[in-house]
Each structure stands twice: as structure tokens, then as C-alpha cells.
Amino acid sequence: MAASTPRSFFPLFFFSFLYFSFSFSLNVGKEQKEFDYFILALQWPGTICQRTHHCCSSNGCCRSSLSPTEFTMHGLWPNYNDGSWPACCSGSNFDIKKITSLNETLERYWPSLSCTSSSVCHGGKGLFWAHEWEKHGTCSFPVIQDEYSYFSTALDLYFKYNLTNILFNAGYQPTNSNKYPLGAVVTAIERAVGASPSLVCSHGAVEELRLCFYKDFKPRDCESGSNTRDDVLGSSSCPRYISIPEFMPSSGIAAVPWILESAAS
């Protein structure tokens, strides 16, 4: 006669399995290895806001006052030297109450440039700031250990290395008529910051400009090759001559023909 299975076995096994699964899910992010360096990612509103198709109160592109006429923050991102990055490293949900004293500065220099709510790590949608903290900020440990420090540190770097002023002082000002040599723009940033940046373009216009930092926040090259400047130019999505479009407050209609064409297709 076969031995009977104790009646308590299945419930015990089931709840043990649930406990293991729950514990594992909580620790997935925490098991990611420590990052190697930071990327400070900045957005150029003059390019991004050309894609605005409708306006809302949360979209900085539509402001009539405090318009984003300078580079604005995208995020401070922990990164690995191999080009990958950690994400969603803890269960620390965004809490706007923790950064109340920074709200005015964040609204001006770290605005959302879209009406679309950003995805957050634990499901659902949230503020742009919530996305940046939960996806990237939680992975900044042990250098940055809390939400307030994440945003305040990013802002400190933004103001210390003011890329809008750096480019303006070098003669590279927003214009809808001129283009600038990519190599000369990169050189101007290198001289001011002490390290090579990374640029992202869309249809020849600067969309993002990124600076890289060691974990002690000293500048480092974003590209680590034998000839860093050539590596920057070779890996960039930008052409040899780039534009820095003037910011135009959006009316909710895409501002340039190629965007209208892509929207219609």
C-alpha cells in the first residue's frame, strides 16, 4: 500500500514557494553589480519640442513663461563600462514630498517635454521625475543613497557644467539658419569640461548632450578609446555639421515639415 502524503505538505510547500518567489523578486534589482560611472544627460528643447503634437499643463514645450530656452535635464544615469546599465535597483518608490524644496528648480531646469506619462519600475505611469528616480536613481547606491540626494546632486552638476553657457561663450548659439562643425563643438566642450562628451542628434539637430563622470564626480571621457576625440565623432549619431535650433513655444502642432510627414505616415 502506497504511503499517503501528509495533508499539510501541499500548503506548506505552496506557501514556501510563494515566500521564495516574493523574496527573489525583491532582490533581483539588488543583485545587480555596482555601476562604473555616471552619465549626465541633457536635452535640447529646441529640437525635442518640434515633435510636440498637442499641449498640456505638464509639457514644458508649451510654456508661455519660464520657457526652456537652455539645455534641460534628462537624467543622471549610472552606467557600466561595457555600455550597459543597471535599472530599477530597489523597491524605493518616488515620493514627491521628499523633494518639495527642489520643486521650483526642477520645474524650470528638469521639466517634462511631453504630455505622455512616464513608466515607472513597479507598474503604471508617473511623473518624469518618478521615472528617473526609480529607473536610474535607485541604482546610484552607494554613491547616492536617497531620492533627495539624487536630484540635488544632478542639479549641482547641471549648474557647475553649464553647457548652454559653454556653447554660447564659444559662439555656438541657437539658430534656425546656421550649422556648426561637430568637431569644433566637441572641442569647445572638451576645453571647458576637461573631458569628451557624447552627442545625440535627430535629423542633424542636437537632441541630447551627455557628460560623463567618475563616481567621485570628476569628469571623464564618455568614449574610452585610444583617440577619444575621433571615437566621439565616429560613434556620434550626428553629421559633420549640426544645427542647434531655436526654441519656439509649441502650439501643439509639429513645427518642422519632416515631423508633419512622419506623423501623417
mmCIF file of C-alpha atoms in Angstrom, residues 97-221:
data_model
loop_
_atom_site.group_PDB
_atom_site.id
_atom_site.type_symbol
_atom_site.label_atom_id
_atom_site.label_comp_id
_atom_site.label_asym_id
_atom_site.label_seq_id
_atom_site.Cartn_x
_atom_site.Cartn_y
_atom_site.Cartn_z
ATOM 1 C CA LYS A 97 7.224 65.084 -0.699
ATOM 2 C CA LYS A 98 10.910 64.254 -0.310
ATOM 3 C CA ILE A 99 11.950 66.864 -2.885
ATOM 4 C CA THR A 100 9.453 69.631 -2.105
ATOM 5 C CA SER A 101 12.232 72.179 -1.551
ATOM 6 C CA LEU A 102 13.589 71.427 -5.055
ATOM 7 C CA ASN A 103 10.294 71.602 -6.934
ATOM 8 C CA GLU A 104 10.669 75.135 -8.297
ATOM 9 C CA THR A 105 14.171 74.435 -9.600
ATOM 10 C CA LEU A 106 13.121 71.089 -11.049
ATOM 11 C CA GLU A 107 10.142 72.622 -12.830
ATOM 12 C CA ARG A 108 12.441 75.082 -14.570
ATOM 13 C CA TYR A 109 15.536 73.013 -15.298
ATOM 14 C CA TRP A 110 14.203 69.433 -15.261
ATOM 15 C CA PRO A 111 10.779 69.721 -16.918
ATOM 16 C CA SER A 112 8.955 67.036 -18.806
ATOM 17 C CA LEU A 113 8.957 67.855 -22.509
ATOM 18 C CA SER A 114 5.980 65.637 -23.234
ATOM 19 C CA CYS A 115 2.349 65.151 -22.283
ATOM 20 C CA THR A 116 2.847 61.395 -22.020
ATOM 21 C CA SER A 117 3.202 59.979 -18.517
ATOM 22 C CA SER A 118 6.436 58.068 -17.938
ATOM 23 C CA SER A 119 6.531 54.408 -16.995
ATOM 24 C CA VAL A 120 7.773 53.562 -13.512
ATOM 25 C CA CYS A 121 9.544 50.458 -12.311
ATOM 26 C CA HIS A 122 6.778 48.790 -10.363
ATOM 27 C CA GLY A 123 3.965 49.173 -12.874
ATOM 28 C CA GLY A 124 1.791 52.021 -14.016
ATOM 29 C CA LYS A 125 2.689 55.558 -15.010
ATOM 30 C CA GLY A 126 4.048 58.535 -13.132
ATOM 31 C CA LEU A 127 5.889 61.824 -13.318
ATOM 32 C CA PHE A 128 9.031 62.202 -15.415
ATOM 33 C CA TRP A 129 10.927 62.655 -12.142
ATOM 34 C CA ALA A 130 9.456 59.410 -10.789
ATOM 35 C CA HIS A 131 10.725 57.538 -13.835
ATOM 36 C CA GLU A 132 14.231 58.951 -13.496
ATOM 37 C CA TRP A 133 14.474 58.206 -9.773
ATOM 38 C CA GLU A 134 13.031 54.701 -9.882
ATOM 39 C CA LYS A 135 14.856 53.540 -13.026
ATOM 40 C CA HIS A 136 18.209 55.263 -12.541
ATOM 41 C CA GLY A 137 18.419 56.932 -9.152
ATOM 42 C CA THR A 138 17.832 53.729 -7.205
ATOM 43 C CA CYS A 139 20.907 52.258 -8.923
ATOM 44 C CA SER A 140 23.202 55.083 -7.768
ATOM 45 C CA PHE A 141 23.950 53.404 -4.432
ATOM 46 C CA PRO A 142 26.348 53.590 -2.627
ATOM 47 C CA VAL A 143 27.415 56.971 -4.094
ATOM 48 C CA ILE A 144 23.911 58.419 -3.833
ATOM 49 C CA GLN A 145 21.736 56.898 -1.157
ATOM 50 C CA ASP A 146 18.360 58.662 -1.250
ATOM 51 C CA GLU A 147 15.904 60.434 -3.523
ATOM 52 C CA TYR A 148 16.677 63.987 -2.401
ATOM 53 C CA SER A 149 20.425 63.459 -2.878
ATOM 54 C CA TYR A 150 19.848 62.081 -6.360
ATOM 55 C CA PHE A 151 18.036 65.167 -7.613
ATOM 56 C CA SER A 152 20.185 67.693 -5.756
ATOM 57 C CA THR A 153 23.416 66.072 -6.998
ATOM 58 C CA ALA A 154 22.180 66.047 -10.587
ATOM 59 C CA LEU A 155 21.227 69.718 -10.364
ATOM 60 C CA ASP A 156 24.609 70.610 -8.835
ATOM 61 C CA LEU A 157 26.365 69.011 -11.827
ATOM 62 C CA TYR A 158 23.988 70.724 -14.237
ATOM 63 C CA PHE A 159 24.818 74.166 -12.853
ATOM 64 C CA LYS A 160 28.538 73.515 -12.400
ATOM 65 C CA TYR A 161 28.970 72.394 -16.019
ATOM 66 C CA ASN A 162 26.537 74.786 -17.676
ATOM 67 C CA LEU A 163 26.613 73.547 -21.238
ATOM 68 C CA THR A 164 24.316 76.272 -22.520
ATOM 69 C CA ASN A 165 26.789 78.933 -21.381
ATOM 70 C CA ILE A 166 29.780 76.907 -22.562
ATOM 71 C CA LEU A 167 28.413 76.730 -26.095
ATOM 72 C CA PHE A 168 27.157 80.322 -26.110
ATOM 73 C CA ASN A 169 30.549 81.612 -24.972
ATOM 74 C CA ALA A 170 32.230 79.622 -27.725
ATOM 75 C CA GLY A 171 29.972 81.236 -30.308
ATOM 76 C CA TYR A 172 27.532 78.357 -30.778
ATOM 77 C CA GLN A 173 24.132 79.910 -30.232
ATOM 78 C CA PRO A 174 20.705 78.601 -31.240
ATOM 79 C CA THR A 175 19.794 79.475 -34.791
ATOM 80 C CA ASN A 176 17.486 78.131 -37.457
ATOM 81 C CA SER A 177 19.735 79.250 -40.272
ATOM 82 C CA ASN A 178 23.308 78.179 -39.467
ATOM 83 C CA LYS A 179 25.025 74.868 -38.888
ATOM 84 C CA TYR A 180 28.152 74.281 -36.830
ATOM 85 C CA PRO A 181 31.028 71.810 -37.332
ATOM 86 C CA LEU A 182 30.571 68.897 -34.952
ATOM 87 C CA GLY A 183 34.308 68.657 -34.240
ATOM 88 C CA ALA A 184 34.509 72.295 -33.182
ATOM 89 C CA VAL A 185 31.515 71.937 -30.837
ATOM 90 C CA VAL A 186 33.060 68.849 -29.233
ATOM 91 C CA THR A 187 36.387 70.669 -28.816
ATOM 92 C CA ALA A 188 34.702 73.634 -27.105
ATOM 93 C CA ILE A 189 33.080 71.301 -24.582
ATOM 94 C CA GLU A 190 36.293 69.359 -24.016
ATOM 95 C CA ARG A 191 38.204 72.550 -23.235
ATOM 96 C CA ALA A 192 35.592 73.774 -20.768
ATOM 97 C CA VAL A 193 34.807 70.479 -19.029
ATOM 98 C CA GLY A 194 38.102 68.640 -19.345
ATOM 99 C CA ALA A 195 36.595 65.525 -20.919
ATOM 100 C CA SER A 196 34.924 64.399 -24.122
ATOM 101 C CA PRO A 197 31.110 64.460 -24.304
ATOM 102 C CA SER A 198 28.645 62.319 -26.193
ATOM 103 C CA LEU A 199 26.102 63.850 -28.573
ATOM 104 C CA VAL A 200 22.817 62.521 -29.892
ATOM 105 C CA CYS A 201 21.208 64.099 -32.952
ATOM 106 C CA SER A 202 17.873 63.818 -34.706
ATOM 107 C CA HIS A 203 17.840 64.727 -38.403
ATOM 108 C CA GLY A 204 21.083 66.648 -37.942
ATOM 109 C CA ALA A 205 19.894 68.675 -34.947
ATOM 110 C CA VAL A 206 21.329 68.288 -31.442
ATOM 111 C CA GLU A 207 18.807 66.397 -29.316
ATOM 112 C CA GLU A 208 20.886 65.371 -26.315
ATOM 113 C CA LEU A 209 24.293 66.218 -24.967
ATOM 114 C CA ARG A 210 25.841 63.949 -22.356
ATOM 115 C CA LEU A 211 28.718 64.425 -19.938
ATOM 116 C CA CYS A 212 30.322 61.552 -18.079
ATOM 117 C CA PHE A 213 31.727 61.426 -14.547
ATOM 118 C CA TYR A 214 33.657 59.078 -12.335
ATOM 119 C CA LYS A 215 31.924 58.091 -9.121
ATOM 120 C CA ASP A 216 33.650 60.972 -7.345
ATOM 121 C CA PHE A 217 32.029 63.306 -9.925
ATOM 122 C CA LYS A 218 35.250 64.239 -11.681
ATOM 123 C CA PRO A 219 34.715 64.470 -15.473
ATOM 124 C CA ARG A 220 35.783 61.527 -17.619
ATOM 125 C CA ASP A 221 35.594 60.838 -21.340
#
